[in-house]
mmCIF file with all atom_site columns, C-alpha atoms and ligand atoms in Angstrom:
data_model
loop_
_atom_site.group_PDB
_atom_site.id
_atom_site.type_symbol
_atom_site.label_atom_id
_atom_site.label_alt_id
_atom_site.label_comp_id
_atom_site.label_asym_id
_atom_site.label_entity_id
_atom_site.label_seq_id
_atom_site.pdbx_PDB_ins_code
_atom_site.Cartn_x
_atom_site.Cartn_y
_atom_site.Cartn_z
_atom_site.occupancy
_atom_site.B_iso_or_equiv
_atom_site.pdbx_formal_charge
_atom_site.auth_seq_id
_atom_site.auth_comp_id
_atom_site.auth_asym_id
_atom_site.auth_atom_id
_atom_site.pdbx_PDB_model_num
ATOM   1   C  CA  . UNK A 1 1   ? 0.176   0.031  0.300   1.00 69.00 ? 20  UNK A CA  1
ATOM   2   C  CA  . UNK A 1 2   ? 1.120   3.137  -0.821  1.00 78.00 ? 21  UNK A CA  1
ATOM   3   C  CA  . UNK A 1 3   ? 1.272   5.542  1.718   1.00 91.00 ? 22  UNK A CA  1
ATOM   4   C  CA  . UNK A 1 4   ? 2.715   8.865  0.627   1.00 93.00 ? 23  UNK A CA  1
ATOM   5   C  CA  . UNK A 1 5   ? -1.304  10.104 0.672   1.00 93.00 ? 24  UNK A CA  1
ATOM   6   C  CA  . UNK A 1 6   ? -2.047  9.401  3.834   1.00 96.00 ? 25  UNK A CA  1
ATOM   7   C  CA  . UNK A 1 7   ? 1.521   11.341 4.887   1.00 97.00 ? 26  UNK A CA  1
ATOM   8   C  CA  . UNK A 1 8   ? 0.529   13.924 3.003   1.00 96.00 ? 27  UNK A CA  1
ATOM   9   C  CA  . UNK A 1 9   ? -2.782  14.151 5.397   1.00 97.00 ? 28  UNK A CA  1
ATOM   10  C  CA  . UNK A 1 10  ? -1.000  13.880 8.396   1.00 97.00 ? 29  UNK A CA  1
ATOM   11  C  CA  . UNK A 1 11  ? 1.267   17.240 7.099   1.00 97.00 ? 30  UNK A CA  1
ATOM   12  C  CA  . UNK A 1 12  ? -1.543  18.645 6.334   1.00 97.00 ? 31  UNK A CA  1
ATOM   13  C  CA  . UNK A 1 13  ? -2.606  18.877 10.200  1.00 97.00 ? 32  UNK A CA  1
ATOM   14  C  CA  . UNK A 1 14  ? 1.514   18.775 10.916  1.00 97.00 ? 33  UNK A CA  1
ATOM   15  C  CA  . UNK A 1 15  ? 1.448   15.695 12.037  1.00 96.00 ? 34  UNK A CA  1
ATOM   16  C  CA  . UNK A 1 16  ? -0.509  17.453 15.504  1.00 97.00 ? 35  UNK A CA  1
ATOM   17  C  CA  . UNK A 1 17  ? -1.688  14.292 17.034  1.00 97.00 ? 36  UNK A CA  1
ATOM   18  C  CA  . UNK A 1 18  ? -4.941  15.959 18.834  1.00 97.00 ? 37  UNK A CA  1
ATOM   19  C  CA  . UNK A 1 19  ? -5.998  16.494 15.220  1.00 97.00 ? 38  UNK A CA  1
ATOM   20  C  CA  . UNK A 1 20  ? -6.378  12.244 14.534  1.00 98.00 ? 39  UNK A CA  1
ATOM   21  C  CA  . UNK A 1 21  ? -9.947  12.092 14.110  1.00 97.00 ? 40  UNK A CA  1
ATOM   22  C  CA  . UNK A 1 22  ? -9.354  15.074 11.693  1.00 97.00 ? 41  UNK A CA  1
ATOM   23  C  CA  . UNK A 1 23  ? -7.118  13.276 10.031  1.00 98.00 ? 42  UNK A CA  1
ATOM   24  C  CA  . UNK A 1 24  ? -8.697  9.802  9.704   1.00 97.00 ? 43  UNK A CA  1
ATOM   25  C  CA  . UNK A 1 25  ? -11.704 11.460 7.966   1.00 96.00 ? 44  UNK A CA  1
ATOM   26  C  CA  . UNK A 1 26  ? -9.651  12.798 5.502   1.00 96.00 ? 45  UNK A CA  1
ATOM   27  C  CA  . UNK A 1 27  ? -8.328  9.436  5.500   1.00 96.00 ? 46  UNK A CA  1
ATOM   28  C  CA  . UNK A 1 28  ? -11.613 7.579  5.362   1.00 92.00 ? 47  UNK A CA  1
ATOM   29  C  CA  . UNK A 1 29  ? -12.319 10.492 2.106   1.00 88.00 ? 48  UNK A CA  1
ATOM   30  C  CA  . UNK A 1 30  ? -9.400  9.404  0.528   1.00 89.00 ? 49  UNK A CA  1
ATOM   31  C  CA  . UNK A 1 31  ? -9.258  5.421  0.773   1.00 89.00 ? 50  UNK A CA  1
ATOM   32  C  CA  . UNK A 1 32  ? -13.375 5.161  1.696   1.00 87.00 ? 51  UNK A CA  1
ATOM   33  C  CA  . UNK A 1 33  ? -11.750 3.390  4.715   1.00 92.00 ? 52  UNK A CA  1
ATOM   34  C  CA  . UNK A 1 34  ? -9.102  2.544  7.511   1.00 95.00 ? 53  UNK A CA  1
ATOM   35  C  CA  . UNK A 1 35  ? -7.522  -0.705 6.785   1.00 94.00 ? 54  UNK A CA  1
ATOM   36  C  CA  . UNK A 1 36  ? -4.535  -2.092 9.586   1.00 95.00 ? 55  UNK A CA  1
ATOM   37  C  CA  . UNK A 1 37  ? -1.592  -1.023 8.237   1.00 95.00 ? 56  UNK A CA  1
ATOM   38  C  CA  . UNK A 1 38  ? -2.625  2.637  7.805   1.00 97.00 ? 57  UNK A CA  1
ATOM   39  C  CA  . UNK A 1 39  ? -4.032  2.658  11.665  1.00 97.00 ? 58  UNK A CA  1
ATOM   40  C  CA  . UNK A 1 40  ? -0.494  1.614  12.633  1.00 96.00 ? 59  UNK A CA  1
ATOM   41  C  CA  . UNK A 1 41  ? 1.548   4.349  10.156  1.00 97.00 ? 60  UNK A CA  1
ATOM   42  C  CA  . UNK A 1 42  ? -0.589  6.585  11.497  1.00 97.00 ? 61  UNK A CA  1
ATOM   43  C  CA  . UNK A 1 43  ? 0.237   5.287  15.119  1.00 97.00 ? 62  UNK A CA  1
ATOM   44  C  CA  . UNK A 1 44  ? 3.807   5.658  14.122  1.00 97.00 ? 63  UNK A CA  1
ATOM   45  C  CA  . UNK A 1 45  ? 3.101   9.214  12.608  1.00 97.00 ? 64  UNK A CA  1
ATOM   46  C  CA  . UNK A 1 46  ? 1.702   10.343 15.153  1.00 97.00 ? 65  UNK A CA  1
ATOM   47  C  CA  . UNK A 1 47  ? 3.596   9.042  18.181  1.00 97.00 ? 66  UNK A CA  1
ATOM   48  C  CA  . UNK A 1 48  ? 0.404   7.481  19.605  1.00 97.00 ? 67  UNK A CA  1
ATOM   49  C  CA  . UNK A 1 49  ? -0.617  3.996  20.797  1.00 97.00 ? 68  UNK A CA  1
ATOM   50  C  CA  . UNK A 1 50  ? -1.943  1.442  17.899  1.00 96.00 ? 69  UNK A CA  1
ATOM   51  C  CA  . UNK A 1 51  ? -4.435  0.654  20.711  1.00 96.00 ? 70  UNK A CA  1
ATOM   52  C  CA  . UNK A 1 52  ? -5.498  4.263  20.982  1.00 97.00 ? 71  UNK A CA  1
ATOM   53  C  CA  . UNK A 1 53  ? -5.120  5.133  17.354  1.00 97.00 ? 72  UNK A CA  1
ATOM   54  C  CA  . UNK A 1 54  ? -8.005  2.125  17.569  1.00 97.00 ? 73  UNK A CA  1
ATOM   55  C  CA  . UNK A 1 55  ? -9.786  3.388  20.140  1.00 96.00 ? 74  UNK A CA  1
ATOM   56  C  CA  . UNK A 1 56  ? -10.572 6.188  18.312  1.00 96.00 ? 75  UNK A CA  1
ATOM   57  C  CA  . UNK A 1 57  ? -11.336 4.679  14.512  1.00 96.00 ? 76  UNK A CA  1
ATOM   58  C  CA  . UNK A 1 58  ? -13.500 1.913  16.712  1.00 94.00 ? 77  UNK A CA  1
ATOM   59  C  CA  . UNK A 1 59  ? -15.979 4.589  18.800  1.00 94.00 ? 78  UNK A CA  1
ATOM   60  C  CA  . UNK A 1 60  ? -16.354 7.224  16.625  1.00 90.00 ? 79  UNK A CA  1
ATOM   61  C  CA  . UNK A 1 61  ? -19.505 4.952  13.824  1.00 81.00 ? 80  UNK A CA  1
ATOM   62  C  CA  . UNK A 1 62  ? -18.431 6.849  10.714  1.00 83.00 ? 81  UNK A CA  1
ATOM   63  C  CA  . UNK A 1 63  ? -15.395 5.290  10.495  1.00 91.00 ? 82  UNK A CA  1
ATOM   64  C  CA  . UNK A 1 64  ? -14.575 1.515  8.220   1.00 90.00 ? 83  UNK A CA  1
ATOM   65  C  CA  . UNK A 1 65  ? -12.218 -0.888 9.036   1.00 92.00 ? 84  UNK A CA  1
ATOM   66  C  CA  . UNK A 1 66  ? -13.559 -3.095 6.354   1.00 89.00 ? 85  UNK A CA  1
ATOM   67  C  CA  . UNK A 1 67  ? -13.390 -2.387 3.271   1.00 89.00 ? 86  UNK A CA  1
ATOM   68  C  CA  . UNK A 1 68  ? -15.684 -0.431 1.312   1.00 91.00 ? 87  UNK A CA  1
ATOM   69  C  CA  . UNK A 1 69  ? -17.674 -0.349 -2.479  1.00 92.00 ? 88  UNK A CA  1
ATOM   70  C  CA  . UNK A 1 70  ? -16.346 3.139  -4.199  1.00 91.00 ? 89  UNK A CA  1
ATOM   71  C  CA  . UNK A 1 71  ? -20.282 4.182  -3.695  1.00 94.00 ? 90  UNK A CA  1
ATOM   72  C  CA  . UNK A 1 72  ? -21.741 3.686  -0.306  1.00 93.00 ? 91  UNK A CA  1
ATOM   73  C  CA  . UNK A 1 73  ? -25.607 3.434  0.126   1.00 96.00 ? 92  UNK A CA  1
ATOM   74  C  CA  . UNK A 1 74  ? -27.230 5.161  2.943   1.00 95.00 ? 93  UNK A CA  1
ATOM   75  C  CA  . UNK A 1 75  ? -30.760 4.121  3.645   1.00 96.00 ? 94  UNK A CA  1
ATOM   76  C  CA  . UNK A 1 76  ? -31.947 5.712  6.431   1.00 96.00 ? 95  UNK A CA  1
ATOM   77  C  CA  . UNK A 1 77  ? -34.428 3.710  9.080   1.00 95.00 ? 96  UNK A CA  1
ATOM   78  C  CA  . UNK A 1 78  ? -35.042 6.135  11.051  1.00 95.00 ? 97  UNK A CA  1
ATOM   79  C  CA  . UNK A 1 79  ? -38.631 6.825  12.698  1.00 96.00 ? 98  UNK A CA  1
ATOM   80  C  CA  . UNK A 1 80  ? -39.909 8.794  9.170   1.00 97.00 ? 99  UNK A CA  1
ATOM   81  C  CA  . UNK A 1 81  ? -38.294 7.410  6.719   1.00 97.00 ? 100 UNK A CA  1
ATOM   82  C  CA  . UNK A 1 82  ? -39.175 3.793  8.308   1.00 96.00 ? 101 UNK A CA  1
ATOM   83  C  CA  . UNK A 1 83  ? -42.786 5.266  8.332   1.00 96.00 ? 102 UNK A CA  1
ATOM   84  C  CA  . UNK A 1 84  ? -42.969 5.677  4.497   1.00 96.00 ? 103 UNK A CA  1
ATOM   85  C  CA  . UNK A 1 85  ? -41.086 2.918  3.372   1.00 94.00 ? 104 UNK A CA  1
ATOM   86  C  CA  . UNK A 1 86  ? -38.148 2.614  4.463   1.00 95.00 ? 105 UNK A CA  1
ATOM   87  C  CA  . UNK A 1 87  ? -37.625 -1.612 4.885   1.00 94.00 ? 106 UNK A CA  1
ATOM   88  C  CA  . UNK A 1 88  ? -39.128 -1.979 1.388   1.00 95.00 ? 107 UNK A CA  1
ATOM   89  C  CA  . UNK A 1 89  ? -35.917 0.606  -0.134  1.00 95.00 ? 108 UNK A CA  1
ATOM   90  C  CA  . UNK A 1 90  ? -32.680 -1.168 1.466   1.00 96.00 ? 109 UNK A CA  1
ATOM   91  C  CA  . UNK A 1 91  ? -34.996 -5.081 0.407   1.00 96.00 ? 110 UNK A CA  1
ATOM   92  C  CA  . UNK A 1 92  ? -34.772 -3.565 -3.008  1.00 96.00 ? 111 UNK A CA  1
ATOM   93  C  CA  . UNK A 1 93  ? -31.546 -2.727 -2.676  1.00 97.00 ? 112 UNK A CA  1
ATOM   94  C  CA  . UNK A 1 94  ? -30.283 -6.200 -1.254  1.00 97.00 ? 113 UNK A CA  1
ATOM   95  C  CA  . UNK A 1 95  ? -32.377 -7.635 -4.489  1.00 96.00 ? 114 UNK A CA  1
ATOM   96  C  CA  . UNK A 1 96  ? -30.717 -5.393 -6.932  1.00 96.00 ? 115 UNK A CA  1
ATOM   97  C  CA  . UNK A 1 97  ? -27.325 -5.282 -6.061  1.00 96.00 ? 116 UNK A CA  1
ATOM   98  C  CA  . UNK A 1 98  ? -27.030 -9.099 -4.155  1.00 96.00 ? 117 UNK A CA  1
ATOM   99  C  CA  . UNK A 1 99  ? -25.972 -8.361 -1.020  1.00 96.00 ? 118 UNK A CA  1
ATOM   100 C  CA  . UNK A 1 100 ? -27.205 -7.740 2.615   1.00 94.00 ? 119 UNK A CA  1
ATOM   101 C  CA  . UNK A 1 101 ? -26.925 -4.606 4.934   1.00 93.00 ? 120 UNK A CA  1
ATOM   102 C  CA  . UNK A 1 102 ? -22.976 -3.864 5.755   1.00 90.00 ? 121 UNK A CA  1
ATOM   103 C  CA  . UNK A 1 103 ? -21.712 -6.155 2.545   1.00 93.00 ? 122 UNK A CA  1
ATOM   104 C  CA  . UNK A 1 104 ? -19.875 -4.807 -0.186  1.00 94.00 ? 123 UNK A CA  1
ATOM   105 C  CA  . UNK A 1 105 ? -20.672 -6.212 -3.963  1.00 95.00 ? 124 UNK A CA  1
ATOM   106 C  CA  . UNK A 1 106 ? -18.391 -8.380 -5.184  1.00 94.00 ? 125 UNK A CA  1
ATOM   107 C  CA  . UNK A 1 107 ? -17.193 -5.475 -8.020  1.00 93.00 ? 126 UNK A CA  1
ATOM   108 C  CA  . UNK A 1 108 ? -16.664 -3.473 -5.378  1.00 92.00 ? 127 UNK A CA  1
ATOM   109 C  CA  . UNK A 1 109 ? -18.979 -0.594 -6.411  1.00 95.00 ? 128 UNK A CA  1
ATOM   110 C  CA  . UNK A 1 110 ? -21.434 -0.248 -4.160  1.00 96.00 ? 129 UNK A CA  1
ATOM   111 C  CA  . UNK A 1 111 ? -22.050 -0.870 0.638   1.00 95.00 ? 130 UNK A CA  1
ATOM   112 C  CA  . UNK A 1 112 ? -24.611 -1.089 1.556   1.00 95.00 ? 131 UNK A CA  1
ATOM   113 C  CA  . UNK A 1 113 ? -25.135 0.944  5.005   1.00 93.00 ? 132 UNK A CA  1
ATOM   114 C  CA  . UNK A 1 114 ? -28.926 1.699  7.272   1.00 93.00 ? 133 UNK A CA  1
ATOM   115 C  CA  . UNK A 1 115 ? -28.526 4.404  9.615   1.00 92.00 ? 134 UNK A CA  1
ATOM   116 C  CA  . UNK A 1 116 ? -30.318 6.617  11.597  1.00 92.00 ? 135 UNK A CA  1
ATOM   117 C  CA  . UNK A 1 117 ? -31.616 9.342  10.741  1.00 93.00 ? 136 UNK A CA  1
ATOM   118 C  CA  . UNK A 1 118 ? -29.743 11.148 7.820   1.00 95.00 ? 137 UNK A CA  1
ATOM   119 C  CA  . UNK A 1 119 ? -31.597 14.964 8.837   1.00 94.00 ? 138 UNK A CA  1
ATOM   120 C  CA  . UNK A 1 120 ? -34.074 15.096 6.174   1.00 96.00 ? 139 UNK A CA  1
ATOM   121 C  CA  . UNK A 1 121 ? -37.114 13.426 7.469   1.00 97.00 ? 140 UNK A CA  1
ATOM   122 C  CA  . UNK A 1 122 ? -39.513 15.697 5.933   1.00 96.00 ? 141 UNK A CA  1
ATOM   123 C  CA  . UNK A 1 123 ? -38.086 14.062 2.237   1.00 97.00 ? 142 UNK A CA  1
ATOM   124 C  CA  . UNK A 1 124 ? -38.998 10.738 3.575   1.00 96.00 ? 143 UNK A CA  1
ATOM   125 C  CA  . UNK A 1 125 ? -37.361 7.783  2.432   1.00 97.00 ? 144 UNK A CA  1
ATOM   126 C  CA  . UNK A 1 126 ? -34.223 9.181  2.403   1.00 97.00 ? 145 UNK A CA  1
ATOM   127 C  CA  . UNK A 1 127 ? -31.179 7.847  0.746   1.00 97.00 ? 146 UNK A CA  1
ATOM   128 C  CA  . UNK A 1 128 ? -27.362 8.991  0.172   1.00 96.00 ? 147 UNK A CA  1
ATOM   129 C  CA  . UNK A 1 129 ? -24.577 7.315  -1.899  1.00 96.00 ? 148 UNK A CA  1
ATOM   130 C  CA  . UNK A 1 130 ? -21.726 8.983  -1.123  1.00 90.00 ? 149 UNK A CA  1
ATOM   131 C  CA  . UNK A 1 131 ? -22.940 12.376 -0.172  1.00 88.00 ? 150 UNK A CA  1
ATOM   132 C  CA  . UNK A 1 132 ? -25.040 13.068 -2.125  1.00 95.00 ? 151 UNK A CA  1
ATOM   133 C  CA  . UNK A 1 133 ? -29.256 12.693 -1.183  1.00 97.00 ? 152 UNK A CA  1
ATOM   134 C  CA  . UNK A 1 134 ? -31.875 11.468 -2.292  1.00 97.00 ? 153 UNK A CA  1
ATOM   135 C  CA  . UNK A 1 135 ? -35.529 12.538 -1.352  1.00 97.00 ? 154 UNK A CA  1
ATOM   136 C  CA  . UNK A 1 136 ? -39.013 10.587 -1.395  1.00 96.00 ? 155 UNK A CA  1
ATOM   137 C  CA  . UNK A 1 137 ? -37.402 7.820  -3.190  1.00 96.00 ? 156 UNK A CA  1
ATOM   138 C  CA  . UNK A 1 138 ? -39.774 5.565  -5.261  1.00 95.00 ? 157 UNK A CA  1
ATOM   139 C  CA  . UNK A 1 139 ? -38.363 2.197  -6.702  1.00 94.00 ? 158 UNK A CA  1
ATOM   140 C  CA  . UNK A 1 140 ? -38.485 3.601  -10.145 1.00 95.00 ? 159 UNK A CA  1
ATOM   141 C  CA  . UNK A 1 141 ? -35.980 5.962  -8.664  1.00 96.00 ? 160 UNK A CA  1
ATOM   142 C  CA  . UNK A 1 142 ? -33.678 4.139  -6.599  1.00 96.00 ? 161 UNK A CA  1
ATOM   143 C  CA  . UNK A 1 143 ? -32.830 1.865  -9.763  1.00 95.00 ? 162 UNK A CA  1
ATOM   144 C  CA  . UNK A 1 144 ? -32.415 4.674  -11.858 1.00 96.00 ? 163 UNK A CA  1
ATOM   145 C  CA  . UNK A 1 145 ? -29.914 5.928  -9.236  1.00 96.00 ? 164 UNK A CA  1
ATOM   146 C  CA  . UNK A 1 146 ? -28.139 2.400  -9.232  1.00 96.00 ? 165 UNK A CA  1
ATOM   147 C  CA  . UNK A 1 147 ? -27.798 2.230  -12.775 1.00 95.00 ? 166 UNK A CA  1
ATOM   148 C  CA  . UNK A 1 148 ? -26.697 6.070  -12.892 1.00 95.00 ? 167 UNK A CA  1
ATOM   149 C  CA  . UNK A 1 149 ? -23.589 4.952  -10.570 1.00 95.00 ? 168 UNK A CA  1
ATOM   150 C  CA  . UNK A 1 150 ? -22.885 1.740  -12.560 1.00 92.00 ? 169 UNK A CA  1
ATOM   151 C  CA  . UNK A 1 151 ? -22.734 4.167  -15.670 1.00 89.00 ? 170 UNK A CA  1
ATOM   152 C  CA  . UNK A 1 152 ? -20.366 6.349  -13.844 1.00 83.00 ? 171 UNK A CA  1
ATOM   153 C  CA  . UNK A 1 153 ? -17.875 4.105  -12.853 1.00 73.00 ? 172 UNK A CA  1
ATOM   154 C  CA  . UNK A 1 154 ? -18.086 2.922  -16.849 1.00 67.00 ? 173 UNK A CA  1
ATOM   155 C  CA  . UNK A 1 155 ? -17.290 5.966  -18.329 1.00 55.00 ? 174 UNK A CA  1
ATOM   156 C  CA  . UNK A 1 156 ? -14.987 7.783  -16.859 1.00 48.00 ? 175 UNK A CA  1
ATOM   157 C  CA  . UNK A 1 157 ? -15.273 11.514 -18.271 1.00 44.00 ? 176 UNK A CA  1
ATOM   158 C  CA  . UNK A 1 158 ? -18.322 11.565 -16.287 1.00 41.00 ? 177 UNK A CA  1
ATOM   159 C  CA  . UNK A 1 159 ? -18.206 12.540 -12.846 1.00 46.00 ? 178 UNK A CA  1
ATOM   160 C  CA  . UNK A 1 160 ? -21.684 12.831 -10.765 1.00 46.00 ? 179 UNK A CA  1
ATOM   161 C  CA  . UNK A 1 161 ? -21.928 15.897 -9.173  1.00 48.00 ? 180 UNK A CA  1
ATOM   162 C  CA  . UNK A 1 162 ? -21.522 14.631 -5.054  1.00 48.00 ? 181 UNK A CA  1
ATOM   163 C  CA  . UNK A 1 163 ? -22.975 18.112 -3.754  1.00 47.00 ? 182 UNK A CA  1
ATOM   164 C  CA  . UNK A 1 164 ? -25.586 17.597 -0.741  1.00 50.00 ? 183 UNK A CA  1
ATOM   165 C  CA  . UNK A 1 165 ? -28.545 19.162 -3.363  1.00 53.00 ? 184 UNK A CA  1
ATOM   166 C  CA  . UNK A 1 166 ? -31.279 16.057 -3.501  1.00 61.00 ? 185 UNK A CA  1
ATOM   167 C  CA  . UNK A 1 167 ? -32.699 14.820 -6.264  1.00 65.00 ? 186 UNK A CA  1
HETATM 168 S  S1  . LIG B 2 .   ? -35.874 9.522  9.349   1.00 59.24 ? 17  LIG B S1  1
HETATM 169 FE FE1 . LIG B 2 .   ? -35.099 9.267  7.457   1.00 59.24 ? 17  LIG B FE1 1
HETATM 170 S  S2  . LIG B 2 .   ? -34.216 11.215 7.433   1.00 59.24 ? 17  LIG B S2  1
HETATM 171 FE FE2 . LIG B 2 .   ? -34.732 11.468 9.752   1.00 59.24 ? 17  LIG B FE2 1
#
C-alpha cells in the first residue's frame, strides 16, 4: 500500500496528535475505509499507541475498518423514513445488488449501510450515495440511481455531482 497520501494528510495537520479524528476522517475520505496497516502507520507518525488510534477508529460509527465499495449507499431507517417504507427500499437494494446490509458488492462498486436519521426527514424515505442525498425515493428512482452510478463507473469522463443537493 502506498502510504504517501496518508503522509500528506498527516502533514496537512502538521503531525499533530490532537488532530487524530480529522486525520482519520481525511484518510477515510481518500481510501473509503481505514485499513489496519494505515492505522499502525498513523500511530507511528503521531507517536500514539496503536491501541489508542484503533479505539478512536472503532468508537465513531462513521469510520469503517472494512473495505467498502466505491459508492456507499446509506438508507435511513429513522422513524419518518421507516413509516414511509424504508424497509421496502432497503429490500429493493438488497435484491438489486445481491448483498445484505453492511456488505459490499463483489465488483466493489457498492456498499449498503442502514443508518438512523439522515437529517432530511421531510423528504422521507431518504438515502444517500456517498455525499449526495436522494429524497422521496421510489423503486423506480432507486433503480435509476443505481444504474446512474453503474454507468458513471464504466465511463471515467462523467462524474456525478456529489453535492448535498437532493434529487
Ligand atoms: S428519519 Fe430518515 S431522514 Fe430523518
